[in-house]
PDB file of C-alpha atoms in Angstrom:
ATOM      1  CA  UNK A   1    -205.512   2.611-117.245  1.00 45.00           C
ATOM      2  CA  UNK A   2    -207.659   3.946-120.064  1.00 46.00           C
ATOM      3  CA  UNK A   3    -206.456   6.346-122.794  1.00 46.00           C
ATOM      4  CA  UNK A   4    -208.758   7.638-125.496  1.00 48.00           C
ATOM      5  CA  UNK A   5    -210.826   4.775-126.818  1.00 45.00           C
ATOM      6  CA  UNK A   6    -208.484   1.915-125.926  1.00 46.00           C
ATOM      7  CA  UNK A   7    -206.957   0.492-122.777  1.00 46.00           C
ATOM      8  CA  UNK A   8    -203.180   0.423-122.382  1.00 47.00           C
ATOM      9  CA  UNK A   9    -201.601  -1.581-119.617  1.00 46.00           C
ATOM     10  CA  UNK A  10    -197.995  -2.005-118.692  1.00 45.00           C
ATOM     11  CA  UNK A  11    -196.727   0.990-120.633  1.00 45.00           C
ATOM     12  CA  UNK A  12    -195.241   2.688-117.571  1.00 43.00           C
ATOM     13  CA  UNK A  13    -191.641   3.543-116.904  1.00 42.00           C
ATOM     14  CA  UNK A  14    -191.878   2.462-113.284  1.00 43.00           C
ATOM     15  CA  UNK A  15    -192.121   6.055-112.065  1.00 49.00           C
ATOM     16  CA  UNK A  16    -194.280   8.997-113.024  1.00 56.00           C
ATOM     17  CA  UNK A  17    -197.130   8.718-115.480  1.00 71.00           C
ATOM     18  CA  UNK A  18    -197.155   5.961-118.098  1.00 81.00           C
ATOM     19  CA  UNK A  19    -196.136   6.517-121.699  1.00 87.00           C
ATOM     20  CA  UNK A  20    -199.142   6.701-123.947  1.00 95.00           C
ATOM     21  CA  UNK A  21    -198.816   5.233-127.472  1.00 96.00           C
ATOM     22  CA  UNK A  22    -198.219   8.418-129.482  1.00 97.00           C
ATOM     23  CA  UNK A  23    -195.932   9.908-126.802  1.00 97.00           C
ATOM     24  CA  UNK A  24    -193.893   6.698-126.799  1.00 97.00           C
ATOM     25  CA  UNK A  25    -193.695   6.668-130.609  1.00 97.00           C
ATOM     26  CA  UNK A  26    -192.670  10.343-130.822  1.00 97.00           C
ATOM     27  CA  UNK A  27    -189.945  10.007-128.190  1.00 97.00           C
ATOM     28  CA  UNK A  28    -188.593   6.758-129.649  1.00 97.00           C
ATOM     29  CA  UNK A  29    -188.532   8.127-133.202  1.00 97.00           C
ATOM     30  CA  UNK A  30    -186.718  11.272-132.019  1.00 97.00           C
ATOM     31  CA  UNK A  31    -184.239   9.094-130.117  1.00 97.00           C
ATOM     32  CA  UNK A  32    -183.728   6.788-133.100  1.00 96.00           C
ATOM     33  CA  UNK A  33    -183.177   9.670-135.490  1.00 96.00           C
ATOM     34  CA  UNK A  34    -180.709  11.276-133.058  1.00 96.00           C
ATOM     35  CA  UNK A  35    -178.853   7.962-132.852  1.00 95.00           C
ATOM     36  CA  UNK A  36    -178.770   7.858-136.674  1.00 94.00           C
ATOM     37  CA  UNK A  37    -177.428  11.426-136.676  1.00 94.00           C
ATOM     38  CA  UNK A  38    -174.583  10.333-134.402  1.00 93.00           C
ATOM     39  CA  UNK A  39    -173.756   7.196-136.365  1.00 93.00           C
ATOM     40  CA  UNK A  40    -174.216   8.315-139.967  1.00 91.00           C
ATOM     41  CA  UNK A  41    -173.613  12.079-139.931  1.00 82.00           C
ATOM     42  CA  UNK A  42    -170.162  11.865-141.551  1.00 82.00           C
ATOM     43  CA  UNK A  43    -171.278   9.599-144.390  1.00 85.00           C
ATOM     44  CA  UNK A  44    -174.807  10.964-144.884  1.00 88.00           C
ATOM     45  CA  UNK A  45    -175.789  14.620-144.297  1.00 90.00           C
ATOM     46  CA  UNK A  46    -178.995  13.919-142.339  1.00 92.00           C
ATOM     47  CA  UNK A  47    -179.294  17.379-140.811  1.00 93.00           C
ATOM     48  CA  UNK A  48    -178.628  19.198-144.072  1.00 92.00           C
ATOM     49  CA  UNK A  49    -181.288  17.123-145.863  1.00 93.00           C
ATOM     50  CA  UNK A  50    -184.009  17.012-143.203  1.00 95.00           C
ATOM     51  CA  UNK A  51    -183.726  20.146-141.012  1.00 96.00           C
ATOM     52  CA  UNK A  52    -186.053  23.056-141.685  1.00 97.00           C
ATOM     53  CA  UNK A  53    -184.120  25.424-143.941  1.00 97.00           C
ATOM     54  CA  UNK A  54    -185.999  28.729-144.066  1.00 96.00           C
ATOM     55  CA  UNK A  55    -184.109  29.618-147.242  1.00 96.00           C
ATOM     56  CA  UNK A  56    -185.925  26.700-148.949  1.00 95.00           C
ATOM     57  CA  UNK A  57    -189.546  26.980-147.797  1.00 94.00           C
ATOM     58  CA  UNK A  58    -190.895  24.988-150.752  1.00 95.00           C
ATOM     59  CA  UNK A  59    -189.123  21.810-149.616  1.00 96.00           C
ATOM     60  CA  UNK A  60    -192.223  20.895-147.627  1.00 96.00           C
ATOM     61  CA  UNK A  61    -190.940  17.572-146.245  1.00 95.00           C
ATOM     62  CA  UNK A  62    -188.671  19.682-144.017  1.00 97.00           C
ATOM     63  CA  UNK A  63    -191.788  21.129-142.326  1.00 97.00           C
ATOM     64  CA  UNK A  64    -192.206  17.697-140.700  1.00 97.00           C
ATOM     65  CA  UNK A  65    -188.779  16.046-140.616  1.00 97.00           C
ATOM     66  CA  UNK A  66    -187.062  18.814-138.636  1.00 97.00           C
ATOM     67  CA  UNK A  67    -189.093  17.812-135.555  1.00 97.00           C
ATOM     68  CA  UNK A  68    -187.267  14.490-135.263  1.00 97.00           C
ATOM     69  CA  UNK A  69    -183.732  15.937-135.460  1.00 97.00           C
ATOM     70  CA  UNK A  70    -181.932  17.315-132.396  1.00 96.00           C
ATOM     71  CA  UNK A  71    -178.806  19.386-131.869  1.00 94.00           C
ATOM     72  CA  UNK A  72    -177.461  17.450-128.908  1.00 95.00           C
ATOM     73  CA  UNK A  73    -178.237  14.949-126.176  1.00 96.00           C
ATOM     74  CA  UNK A  74    -179.588  17.573-123.760  1.00 96.00           C
ATOM     75  CA  UNK A  75    -181.782  19.103-126.485  1.00 96.00           C
ATOM     76  CA  UNK A  76    -183.293  15.658-127.077  1.00 97.00           C
ATOM     77  CA  UNK A  77    -183.520  14.867-123.352  1.00 96.00           C
ATOM     78  CA  UNK A  78    -185.392  18.057-122.415  1.00 95.00           C
ATOM     79  CA  UNK A  79    -187.776  17.816-125.372  1.00 97.00           C
ATOM     80  CA  UNK A  80    -188.480  14.145-124.591  1.00 96.00           C
ATOM     81  CA  UNK A  81    -189.041  14.957-120.913  1.00 93.00           C
ATOM     82  CA  UNK A  82    -191.527  17.726-121.770  1.00 93.00           C
ATOM     83  CA  UNK A  83    -193.319  15.522-124.318  1.00 96.00           C
ATOM     84  CA  UNK A  84    -193.637  12.775-121.714  1.00 94.00           C
ATOM     85  CA  UNK A  85    -194.648  15.034-118.804  1.00 90.00           C
ATOM     86  CA  UNK A  86    -197.280  17.056-120.657  1.00 93.00           C
ATOM     87  CA  UNK A  87    -198.078  14.924-123.702  1.00 95.00           C
ATOM     88  CA  UNK A  88    -199.117  11.760-121.861  1.00 94.00           C
ATOM     89  CA  UNK A  89    -201.899  13.513-120.029  1.00 93.00           C
ATOM     90  CA  UNK A  90    -203.021  15.415-123.115  1.00 96.00           C
ATOM     91  CA  UNK A  91    -203.086  12.182-125.137  1.00 97.00           C
ATOM     92  CA  UNK A  92    -205.108  10.524-122.377  1.00 95.00           C
ATOM     93  CA  UNK A  93    -207.650  13.350-122.646  1.00 95.00           C
ATOM     94  CA  UNK A  94    -207.766  13.704-126.452  1.00 96.00           C
ATOM     95  CA  UNK A  95    -207.170  10.128-127.550  1.00 96.00           C
ATOM     96  CA  UNK A  96    -204.228   8.910-129.594  1.00 97.00           C
ATOM     97  CA  UNK A  97    -205.471   9.910-133.055  1.00 97.00           C
ATOM     98  CA  UNK A  98    -206.443  13.476-132.075  1.00 98.00           C
ATOM     99  CA  UNK A  99    -203.225  13.862-130.080  1.00 98.00           C
ATOM    100  CA  UNK A 100    -201.063  12.731-133.016  1.00 98.00           C
ATOM    101  CA  UNK A 101    -202.932  15.119-135.306  1.00 98.00           C
ATOM    102  CA  UNK A 102    -202.425  17.943-132.799  1.00 98.00           C
ATOM    103  CA  UNK A 103    -198.662  17.234-132.629  1.00 98.00           C
ATOM    104  CA  UNK A 104    -198.411  17.203-136.422  1.00 97.00           C
ATOM    105  CA  UNK A 105    -200.315  20.480-136.714  1.00 98.00           C
ATOM    106  CA  UNK A 106    -198.191  22.185-134.041  1.00 98.00           C
ATOM    107  CA  UNK A 107    -194.970  20.953-135.653  1.00 97.00           C
ATOM    108  CA  UNK A 108    -195.981  22.220-139.092  1.00 98.00           C
ATOM    109  CA  UNK A 109    -197.393  25.408-137.563  1.00 97.00           C
ATOM    110  CA  UNK A 110    -194.101  26.082-135.782  1.00 97.00           C
ATOM    111  CA  UNK A 111    -192.231  25.518-139.057  1.00 97.00           C
ATOM    112  CA  UNK A 112    -194.455  27.973-140.908  1.00 97.00           C
ATOM    113  CA  UNK A 113    -194.061  30.501-138.082  1.00 97.00           C
ATOM    114  CA  UNK A 114    -190.261  30.313-138.253  1.00 97.00           C
ATOM    115  CA  UNK A 115    -190.316  30.643-142.046  1.00 97.00           C
ATOM    116  CA  UNK A 116    -192.610  33.680-141.806  1.00 97.00           C
ATOM    117  CA  UNK A 117    -190.540  35.390-139.097  1.00 97.00           C
ATOM    118  CA  UNK A 118    -187.300  34.751-140.990  1.00 97.00           C
ATOM    119  CA  UNK A 119    -188.845  36.205-144.161  1.00 96.00           C
ATOM    120  CA  UNK A 120    -190.050  39.280-142.294  1.00 97.00           C
ATOM    121  CA  UNK A 121    -186.620  39.797-140.700  1.00 97.00           C
ATOM    122  CA  UNK A 122    -184.731  39.072-143.923  1.00 96.00           C
ATOM    123  CA  UNK A 123    -182.716  36.205-142.502  1.00 97.00           C
ATOM    124  CA  UNK A 124    -182.298  32.470-143.036  1.00 96.00           C
ATOM    125  CA  UNK A 125    -182.099  29.692-140.435  1.00 96.00           C
ATOM    126  CA  UNK A 126    -181.574  25.972-140.137  1.00 95.00           C
ATOM    127  CA  UNK A 127    -184.052  24.702-137.523  1.00 96.00           C
ATOM    128  CA  UNK A 128    -184.235  21.321-135.821  1.00 96.00           C
ATOM    129  CA  UNK A 129    -185.929  19.783-132.801  1.00 96.00           C
ATOM    130  CA  UNK A 130    -189.344  19.089-131.336  1.00 96.00           C
ATOM    131  CA  UNK A 131    -189.508  22.390-129.437  1.00 95.00           C
ATOM    132  CA  UNK A 132    -192.389  23.659-131.604  1.00 95.00           C
ATOM    133  CA  UNK A 133    -194.396  20.572-130.666  1.00 97.00           C
ATOM    134  CA  UNK A 134    -193.417  21.053-127.007  1.00 97.00           C
ATOM    135  CA  UNK A 135    -194.710  24.646-127.027  1.00 96.00           C
ATOM    136  CA  UNK A 136    -197.952  23.424-128.597  1.00 97.00           C
ATOM    137  CA  UNK A 137    -198.264  20.803-125.852  1.00 97.00           C
ATOM    138  CA  UNK A 138    -197.609  23.405-123.164  1.00 94.00           C
ATOM    139  CA  UNK A 139    -200.358  25.604-124.615  1.00 95.00           C
ATOM    140  CA  UNK A 140    -202.786  22.670-124.726  1.00 96.00           C
ATOM    141  CA  UNK A 141    -201.871  21.638-121.176  1.00 95.00           C
ATOM    142  CA  UNK A 142    -202.467  25.177-119.943  1.00 93.00           C
ATOM    143  CA  UNK A 143    -205.893  25.197-121.585  1.00 93.00           C
ATOM    144  CA  UNK A 144    -206.983  21.670-120.632  1.00 94.00           C
ATOM    145  CA  UNK A 145    -205.601  21.656-117.083  1.00 91.00           C
ATOM    146  CA  UNK A 146    -205.548  25.406-116.297  1.00 86.00           C
ATOM    147  CA  UNK A 147    -206.120  25.110-112.542  1.00 88.00           C
ATOM    148  CA  UNK A 148    -203.742  22.204-111.932  1.00 88.00           C
ATOM    149  CA  UNK A 149    -200.743  23.056-109.739  1.00 86.00           C
ATOM    150  CA  UNK A 150    -197.290  22.504-111.218  1.00 82.00           C
ATOM    151  CA  UNK A 151    -194.215  22.500-108.966  1.00 81.00           C
ATOM    152  CA  UNK A 152    -190.853  23.465-110.433  1.00 77.00           C
ATOM    153  CA  UNK A 153    -187.475  23.079-108.798  1.00 77.00           C
ATOM    154  CA  UNK A 154    -185.663  26.359-109.422  1.00 77.00           C
ATOM    155  CA  UNK A 155    -181.925  25.660-109.610  1.00 75.00           C
ATOM    156  CA  UNK A 156    -182.928  22.025-108.843  1.00 71.00           C
ATOM    157  CA  UNK A 157    -183.434  23.011-105.182  1.00 78.00           C
ATOM    158  CA  UNK A 158    -186.086  25.671-104.574  1.00 83.00           C
ATOM    159  CA  UNK A 159    -189.655  24.388-105.129  1.00 84.00           C
ATOM    160  CA  UNK A 160    -192.016  26.907-106.734  1.00 84.00           C
ATOM    161  CA  UNK A 161    -195.665  26.000-107.345  1.00 85.00           C
ATOM    162  CA  UNK A 162    -198.038  27.714-109.752  1.00 84.00           C
ATOM    163  CA  UNK A 163    -201.181  26.935-111.710  1.00 89.00           C
ATOM    164  CA  UNK A 164    -200.673  25.406-115.158  1.00 87.00           C
ATOM    165  CA  UNK A 165    -202.173  28.460-116.865  1.00 87.00           C
ATOM    166  CA  UNK A 166    -199.592  30.733-115.184  1.00 86.00           C
ATOM    167  CA  UNK A 167    -196.749  28.316-115.951  1.00 85.00           C
ATOM    168  CA  UNK A 168    -197.632  28.361-119.645  1.00 84.00           C
ATOM    169  CA  UNK A 169    -197.791  32.149-119.736  1.00 83.00           C
ATOM    170  CA  UNK A 170    -194.431  32.427-117.965  1.00 78.00           C
TER     171      UNK A 170
END
């Protein structure tokens, strides 16, 4: 199978679409950081040091590091699933370097958006997770594959199909 400018073989899970290089790296780093959160959180305040703190917008490393932190196993699982489902195909279309750049821009863009909204509303937040990147991937998927049908299982039972562009809007 060919992705971007290089060929990647044997990177599949055994079901679904294969992991592309940047998707694999992003999911594994998020999983590794979550594991570190579980192991070291009592001795080392990982979340307090790396999460996006909208009260401290000038600590710019937080604009990137918050993406790799997660608030729980299901938070990580659903973000990883979305990154895999939508990101692999986007990476295949854009190439690994452009895809990684896109993810970085959407992560930083989401951070700046949260900081701006919190400033406008006069509040402060501690933000963590790759959800900003996921929303960027959903937007890109809706633009790149607008007419593709997506089937969702509502309540894990009822199949509902819609075009990607309508799924992203919903």
